[in-house]
Coordinates of C-alpha atoms in Angstrom, one line a residue:
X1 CA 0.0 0.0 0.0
X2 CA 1.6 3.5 -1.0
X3 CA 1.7 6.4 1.2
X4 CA -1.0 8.1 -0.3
X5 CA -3.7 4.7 0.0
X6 CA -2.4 4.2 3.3
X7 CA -3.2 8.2 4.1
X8 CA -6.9 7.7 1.9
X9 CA -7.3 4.8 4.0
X10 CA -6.5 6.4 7.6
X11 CA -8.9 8.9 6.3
X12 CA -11.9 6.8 5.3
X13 CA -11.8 4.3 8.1
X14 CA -11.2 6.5 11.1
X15 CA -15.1 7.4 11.6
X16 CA -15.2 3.2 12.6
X17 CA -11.8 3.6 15.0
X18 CA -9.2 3.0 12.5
X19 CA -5.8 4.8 14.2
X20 CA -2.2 4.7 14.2
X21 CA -2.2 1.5 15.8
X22 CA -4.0 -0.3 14.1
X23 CA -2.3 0.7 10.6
X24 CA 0.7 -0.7 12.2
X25 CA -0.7 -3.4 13.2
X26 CA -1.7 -4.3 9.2
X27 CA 1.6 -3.0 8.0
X28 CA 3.0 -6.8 7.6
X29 CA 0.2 -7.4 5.3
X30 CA 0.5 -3.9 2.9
X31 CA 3.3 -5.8 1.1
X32 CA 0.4 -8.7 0.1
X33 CA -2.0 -6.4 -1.3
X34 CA -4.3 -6.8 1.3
X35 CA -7.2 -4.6 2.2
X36 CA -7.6 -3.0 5.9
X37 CA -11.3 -3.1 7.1
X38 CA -13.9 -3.4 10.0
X39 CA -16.2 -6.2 10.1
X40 CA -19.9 -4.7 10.6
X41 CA -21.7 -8.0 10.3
X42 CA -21.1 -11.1 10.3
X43 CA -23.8 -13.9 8.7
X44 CA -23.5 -17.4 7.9
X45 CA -19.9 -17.6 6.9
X46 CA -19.9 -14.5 5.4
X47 CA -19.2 -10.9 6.9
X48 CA -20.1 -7.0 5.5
X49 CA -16.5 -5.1 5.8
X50 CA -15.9 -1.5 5.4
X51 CA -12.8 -1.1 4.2
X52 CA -11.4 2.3 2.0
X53 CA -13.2 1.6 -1.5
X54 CA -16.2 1.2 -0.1
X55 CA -18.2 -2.0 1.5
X56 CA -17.5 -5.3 0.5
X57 CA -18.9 -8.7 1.2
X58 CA -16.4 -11.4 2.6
X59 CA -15.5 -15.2 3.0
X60 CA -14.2 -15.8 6.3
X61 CA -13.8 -19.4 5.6
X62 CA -9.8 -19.2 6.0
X63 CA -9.7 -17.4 9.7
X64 CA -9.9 -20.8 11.6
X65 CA -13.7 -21.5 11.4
X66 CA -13.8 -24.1 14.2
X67 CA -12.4 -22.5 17.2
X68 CA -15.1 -20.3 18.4
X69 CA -13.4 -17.9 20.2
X70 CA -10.9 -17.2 16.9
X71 CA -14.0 -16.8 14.0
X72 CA -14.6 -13.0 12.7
X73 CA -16.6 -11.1 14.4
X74 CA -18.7 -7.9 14.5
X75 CA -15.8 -5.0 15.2
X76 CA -12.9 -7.2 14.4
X77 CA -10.5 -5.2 12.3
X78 CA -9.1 -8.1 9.0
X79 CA -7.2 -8.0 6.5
X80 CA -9.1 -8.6 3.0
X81 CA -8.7 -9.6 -0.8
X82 CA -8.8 -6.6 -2.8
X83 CA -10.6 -8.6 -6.0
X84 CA -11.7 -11.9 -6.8
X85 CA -15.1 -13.9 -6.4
X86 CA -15.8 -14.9 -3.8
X87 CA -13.2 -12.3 -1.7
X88 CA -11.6 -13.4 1.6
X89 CA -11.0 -12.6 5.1
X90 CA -6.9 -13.4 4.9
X91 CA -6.8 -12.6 8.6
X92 CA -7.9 -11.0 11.7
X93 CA -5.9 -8.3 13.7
X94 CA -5.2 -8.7 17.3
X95 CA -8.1 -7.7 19.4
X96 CA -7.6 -5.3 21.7
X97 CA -10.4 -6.6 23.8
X98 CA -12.7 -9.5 23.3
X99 CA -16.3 -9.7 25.0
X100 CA -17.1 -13.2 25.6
X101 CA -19.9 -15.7 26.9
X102 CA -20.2 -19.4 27.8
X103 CA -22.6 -21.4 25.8
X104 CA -25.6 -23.2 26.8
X105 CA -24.3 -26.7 25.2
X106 CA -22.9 -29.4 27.3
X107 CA -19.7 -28.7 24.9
X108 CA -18.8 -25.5 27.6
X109 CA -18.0 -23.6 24.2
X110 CA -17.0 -19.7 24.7
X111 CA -19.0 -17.2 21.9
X112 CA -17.3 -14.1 21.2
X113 CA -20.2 -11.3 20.7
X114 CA -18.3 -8.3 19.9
X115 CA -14.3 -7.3 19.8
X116 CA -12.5 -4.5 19.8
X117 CA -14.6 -2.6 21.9
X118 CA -14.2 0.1 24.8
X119 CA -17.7 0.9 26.6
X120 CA -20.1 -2.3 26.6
X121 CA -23.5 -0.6 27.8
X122 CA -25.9 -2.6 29.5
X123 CA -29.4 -1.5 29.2
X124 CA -31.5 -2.1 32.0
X125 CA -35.4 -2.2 31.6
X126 CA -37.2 -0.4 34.2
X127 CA -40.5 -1.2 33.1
X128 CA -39.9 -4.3 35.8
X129 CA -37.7 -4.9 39.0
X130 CA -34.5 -4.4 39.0
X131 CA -32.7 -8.0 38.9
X132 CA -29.5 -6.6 40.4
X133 CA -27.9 -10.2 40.4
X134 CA -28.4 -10.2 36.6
X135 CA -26.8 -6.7 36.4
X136 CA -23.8 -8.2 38.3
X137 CA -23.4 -10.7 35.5
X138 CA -23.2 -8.6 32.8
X139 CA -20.5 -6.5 34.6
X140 CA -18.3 -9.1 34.9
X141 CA -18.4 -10.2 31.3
X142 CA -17.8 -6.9 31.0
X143 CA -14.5 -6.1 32.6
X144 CA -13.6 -9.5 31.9
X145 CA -13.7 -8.2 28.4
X146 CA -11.3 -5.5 28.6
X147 CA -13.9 -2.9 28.1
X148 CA -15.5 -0.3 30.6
X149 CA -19.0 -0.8 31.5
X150 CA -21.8 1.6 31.7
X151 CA -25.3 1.0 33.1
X152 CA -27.9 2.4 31.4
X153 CA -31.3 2.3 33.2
X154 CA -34.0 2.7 30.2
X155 CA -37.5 3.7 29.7
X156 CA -36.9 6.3 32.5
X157 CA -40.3 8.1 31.8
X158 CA -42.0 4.9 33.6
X159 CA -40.5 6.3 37.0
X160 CA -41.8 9.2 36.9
X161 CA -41.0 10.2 41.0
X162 CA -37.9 11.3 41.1
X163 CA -37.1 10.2 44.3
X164 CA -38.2 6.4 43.8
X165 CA -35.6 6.8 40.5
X166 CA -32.8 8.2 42.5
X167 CA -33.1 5.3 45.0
X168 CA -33.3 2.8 41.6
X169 CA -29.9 4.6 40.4
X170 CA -28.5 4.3 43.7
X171 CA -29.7 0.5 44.2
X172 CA -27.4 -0.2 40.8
X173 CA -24.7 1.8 42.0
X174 CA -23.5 0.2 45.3
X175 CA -23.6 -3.2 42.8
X176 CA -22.1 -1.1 40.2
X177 CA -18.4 -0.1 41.6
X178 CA -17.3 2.2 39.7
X179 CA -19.3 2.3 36.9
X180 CA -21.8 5.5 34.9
X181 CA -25.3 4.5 35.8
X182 CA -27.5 7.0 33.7
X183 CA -31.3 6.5 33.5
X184 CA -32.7 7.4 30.4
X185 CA -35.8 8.4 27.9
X186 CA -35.6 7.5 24.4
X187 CA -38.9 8.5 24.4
X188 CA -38.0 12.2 25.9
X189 CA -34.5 11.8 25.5
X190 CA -33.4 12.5 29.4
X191 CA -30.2 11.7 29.7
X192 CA -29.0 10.6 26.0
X193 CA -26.7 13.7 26.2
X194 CA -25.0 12.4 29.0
X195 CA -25.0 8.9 27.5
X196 CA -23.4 10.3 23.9
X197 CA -20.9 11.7 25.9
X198 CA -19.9 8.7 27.2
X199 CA -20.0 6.6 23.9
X200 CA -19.0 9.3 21.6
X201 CA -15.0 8.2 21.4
X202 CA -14.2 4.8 20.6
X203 CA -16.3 1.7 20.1
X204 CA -19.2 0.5 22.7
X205 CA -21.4 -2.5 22.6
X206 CA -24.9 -2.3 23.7
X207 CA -26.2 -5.2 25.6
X208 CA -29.1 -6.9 27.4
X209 CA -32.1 -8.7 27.8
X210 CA -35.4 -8.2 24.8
X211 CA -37.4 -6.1 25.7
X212 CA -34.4 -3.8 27.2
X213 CA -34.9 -0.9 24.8
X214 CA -31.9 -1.5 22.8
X215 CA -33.2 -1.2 19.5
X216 CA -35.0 2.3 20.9
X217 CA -31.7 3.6 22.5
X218 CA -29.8 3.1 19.1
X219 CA -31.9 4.3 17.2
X220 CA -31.8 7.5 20.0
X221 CA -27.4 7.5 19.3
X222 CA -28.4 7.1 16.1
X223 CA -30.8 10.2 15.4
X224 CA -32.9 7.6 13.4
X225 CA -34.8 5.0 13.3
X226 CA -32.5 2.7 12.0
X227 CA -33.0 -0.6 14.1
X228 CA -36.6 -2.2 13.7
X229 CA -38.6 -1.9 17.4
X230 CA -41.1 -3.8 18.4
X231 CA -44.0 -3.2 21.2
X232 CA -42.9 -4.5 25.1
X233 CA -45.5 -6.8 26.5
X234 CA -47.2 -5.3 29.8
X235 CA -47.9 -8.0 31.4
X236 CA -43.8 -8.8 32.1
X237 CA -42.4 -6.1 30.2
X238 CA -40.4 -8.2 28.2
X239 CA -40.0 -7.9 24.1
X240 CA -39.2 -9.9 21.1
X241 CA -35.8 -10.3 20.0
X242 CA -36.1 -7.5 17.0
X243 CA -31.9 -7.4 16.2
X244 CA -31.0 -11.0 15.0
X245 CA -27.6 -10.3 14.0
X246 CA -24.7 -8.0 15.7
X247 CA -24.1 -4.8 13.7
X248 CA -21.5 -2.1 13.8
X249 CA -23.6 1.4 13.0
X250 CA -21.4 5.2 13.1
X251 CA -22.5 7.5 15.7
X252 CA -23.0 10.7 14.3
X253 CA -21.4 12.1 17.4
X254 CA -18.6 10.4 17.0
X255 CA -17.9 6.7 17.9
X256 CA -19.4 3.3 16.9
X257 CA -22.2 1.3 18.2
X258 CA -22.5 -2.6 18.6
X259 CA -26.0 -3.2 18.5
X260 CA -27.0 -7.1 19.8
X261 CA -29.8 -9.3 20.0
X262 CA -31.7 -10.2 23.4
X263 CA -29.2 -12.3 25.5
X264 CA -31.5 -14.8 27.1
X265 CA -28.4 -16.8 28.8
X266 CA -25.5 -14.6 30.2
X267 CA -22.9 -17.2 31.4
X268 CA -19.8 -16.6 32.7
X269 CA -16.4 -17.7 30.6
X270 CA -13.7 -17.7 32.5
X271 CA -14.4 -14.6 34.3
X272 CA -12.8 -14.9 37.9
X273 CA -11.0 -11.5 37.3
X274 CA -14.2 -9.9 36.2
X275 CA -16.5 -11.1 39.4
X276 CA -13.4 -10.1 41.6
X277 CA -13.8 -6.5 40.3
X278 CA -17.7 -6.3 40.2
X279 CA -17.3 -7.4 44.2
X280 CA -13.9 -5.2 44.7
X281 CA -15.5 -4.3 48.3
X282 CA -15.4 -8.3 49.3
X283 CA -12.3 -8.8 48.0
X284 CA -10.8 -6.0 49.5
X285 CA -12.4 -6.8 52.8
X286 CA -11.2 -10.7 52.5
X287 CA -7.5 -9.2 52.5
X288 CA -8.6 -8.2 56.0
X289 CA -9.8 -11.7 57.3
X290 CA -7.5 -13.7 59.6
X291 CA -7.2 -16.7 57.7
X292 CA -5.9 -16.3 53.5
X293 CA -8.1 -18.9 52.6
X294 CA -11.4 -18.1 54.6
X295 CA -14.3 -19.0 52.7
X296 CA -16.3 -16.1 54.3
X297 CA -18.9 -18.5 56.1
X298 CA -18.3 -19.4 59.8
X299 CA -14.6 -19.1 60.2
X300 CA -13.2 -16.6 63.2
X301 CA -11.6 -13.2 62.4
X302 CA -14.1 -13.0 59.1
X303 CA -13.8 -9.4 57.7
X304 CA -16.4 -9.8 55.2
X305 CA -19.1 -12.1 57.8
X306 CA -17.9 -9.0 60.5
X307 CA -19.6 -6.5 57.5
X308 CA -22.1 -8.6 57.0
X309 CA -23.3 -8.0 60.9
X310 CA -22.6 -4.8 60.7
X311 CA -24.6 -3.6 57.9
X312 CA -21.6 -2.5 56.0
X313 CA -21.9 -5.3 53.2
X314 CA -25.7 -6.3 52.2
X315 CA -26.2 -9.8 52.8
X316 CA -27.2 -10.3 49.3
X317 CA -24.1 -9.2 47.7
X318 CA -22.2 -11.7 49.1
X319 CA -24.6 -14.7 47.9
X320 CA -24.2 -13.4 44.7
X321 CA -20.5 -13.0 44.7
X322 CA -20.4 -16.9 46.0
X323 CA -23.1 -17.7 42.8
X324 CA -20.8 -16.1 40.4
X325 CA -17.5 -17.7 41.7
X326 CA -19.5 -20.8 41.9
X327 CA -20.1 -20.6 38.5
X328 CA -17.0 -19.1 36.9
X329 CA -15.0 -22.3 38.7
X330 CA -17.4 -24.8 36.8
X331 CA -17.1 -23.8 34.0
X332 CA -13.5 -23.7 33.8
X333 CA -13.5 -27.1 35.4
X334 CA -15.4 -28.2 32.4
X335 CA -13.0 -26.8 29.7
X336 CA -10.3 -28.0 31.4
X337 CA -11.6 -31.5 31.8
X338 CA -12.2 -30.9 27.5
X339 CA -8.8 -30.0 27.3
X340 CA -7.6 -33.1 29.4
X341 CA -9.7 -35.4 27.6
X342 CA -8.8 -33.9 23.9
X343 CA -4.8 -34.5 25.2
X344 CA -5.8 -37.8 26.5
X345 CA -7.5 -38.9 23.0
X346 CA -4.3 -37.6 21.2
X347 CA -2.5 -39.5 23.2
X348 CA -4.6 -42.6 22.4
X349 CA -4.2 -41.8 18.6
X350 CA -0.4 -42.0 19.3
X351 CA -0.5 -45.2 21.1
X352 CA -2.4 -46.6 18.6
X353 CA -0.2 -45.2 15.9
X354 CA 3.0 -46.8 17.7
X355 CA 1.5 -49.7 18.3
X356 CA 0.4 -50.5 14.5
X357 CA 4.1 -49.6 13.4
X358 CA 6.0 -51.8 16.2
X359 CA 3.4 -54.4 14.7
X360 CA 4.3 -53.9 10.8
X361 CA 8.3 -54.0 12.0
X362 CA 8.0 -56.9 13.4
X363 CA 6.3 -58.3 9.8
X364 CA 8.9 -57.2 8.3
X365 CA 11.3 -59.0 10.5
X366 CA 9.5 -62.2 10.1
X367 CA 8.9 -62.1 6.6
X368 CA 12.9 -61.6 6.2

């Protein structure tokens, strides 16, 4: 790529987050030809990439299809054909960050839902109760990620005490550690200034369950209604999933949205990290407990059980903070014991293998 494509390419790609490191990062692969681009949706094989002449449609059949956690994905940056028919994804660029789930098969797969992304906005319906455990989960997919979380408490203009909404906003912020909690309106847009403000550099995901209002708050970032909605039901305030796939849309404030379906399942993959800083409080009170290893249930000198009496720590955020450590550690149990069994099947293979050619030697020796 010559200095002046490179510079036309800087140029057309920085609205989606293109920068100087990430046109060093493709610099190996200017010498091939290759194009620079963002995926902005990815479908059945196939992915939508912007890239400097324009939008393209992609194989990605060659960037390791069966390990789930290394397939193109909505916000990877990749490095593309510039002709042929059908055009490939050659390879993807190192992600930055990475926000990933655990499956519900019994195969304890991880899915990547969206890379390379810096805010990963949770919307939060408050058409019903808060489920504050739930909200804990998504936050520690969400450091986990890499990416800083912000909680966005939607459909505001259902609360309409200000009071009772100031106690919801506090409720979310002491399970919240340092995180934005902004309730907001699509409907009179309270509070999207503040949110735009937020997501207006860089690249944020916008996640949560149907019926959150995340097809209404993007279309709110976006200025228009480019998202389908669909009506909530009143009797649980839940909705239908109207996004089906993940797609990368510019804001015209600056920055790129992630929009996502309805995430019925939220587990945990491999998340300890992420739990520990959603429960910083706990952990930092553990460091204060006379025993390193106290499991924070009867044992003497308990900082955290000493909190709990208190009324310093709320009794619920600790069973949550077990749950999610509960969790985190079984599903890592089960990869690992994949992992195990995969190396134990290999090694199998190899027996086998040694076996069969010990057997044909000593054939060879007979027939001699």
């Amino acid at each position: 790529m010559s200095s002046s494509s490179a510079s036309s390419a800087s140029s057309a790609l920085a609205p989606y987050g293109w920068d100087e490191s990430w046109a060093e990062a493709f610099a190996p692969y200017e010498t091939e030809g290759l194009l620079p681009g963002r995926v902005v949706r990815v479908d059945r094989g196939q992915c939508d990439v912007v890239t400097a002449d324009g939008p393209l449609r992609a194989d990605t059949a060659f960037v390791t299809p069966h390990d789930p956690l290394r397939v193109v994905c909505t916000g990877d940056w990749v490095a593309v054909e510039p002709g042929g028919n059908p055009r490939y994804v050659r390879t993807c660029l190192p992600r930055r960050t990475a926000f990933v789930r655990s499956t519900s098969s019994q195969r304890s797969e991880g899915q990547i839902l969206a890379a390379n992304v810096d805010h990963a906005v949770i919307a939060v319906s408050l058409a019903v109760e808060l489920d504050l455990g739930r909200i804990e989960r998504f936050l520690a997919l969400s450091w986990e990620s890499g990416a800083q979380p912000v909680v966005v408490l939607t459909k505001a203009d259902l609360v309409p005490d200000a009071v009772t909404l100031a106690h919801l906003v506090q409720d979310v912020e002491t399970s919240a550690p340092g995180v934005p909690v902004v309730p907001v309106s699509s409907l009179g847009g309270d509070g999207l200034d503040a949110l735009a403000a937020i997501v207006g550099g860089g690249t944020s995901v916008l996640l949560g369950q149907s019926g959150a209002g995340k097809s209404t708050l993007a279309n709110a970032l976006l200025g228009e209604d480019v998202m389908a909605v669909q009506a909530t039901r009143d009797v649980d305030g839940k909705g239908r999933h109207t996004t089906t796939t993940r797609n990368l849309l510019v804001l015209p404030g600056g920055g790129v949205l992630i929009d996502t379906p309805g995430l019925r399942g939220v587990g945990l993959w491999d998340a300890e990290t992420g739990v520990g800083q959603v429960f910083s409080e706990i952990e930092e009170l553990a460091e204060r407990c006379r025993f390193h290893d106290c499991a924070h249930e009867a044992e003497p000198g308990c900082a955290v059980l000493a909190a709990i009496d208190s009324g310093e720590l709320p009794q619920r955020r600790l069973e949550s903070y077990r749950k999610l450590l509960r969790e985190n550690r079984r599903i890592v149990a089960k990869t690992d014991a994949r992992l195990r069994a995969e190396i134990h099947k290999d090694w199998k293979r190899k027996e086998a293998m040694g076996r069969a050619a010990m057997k044909a030697k000593r054939g060879a020796h007979g027939r001699a």
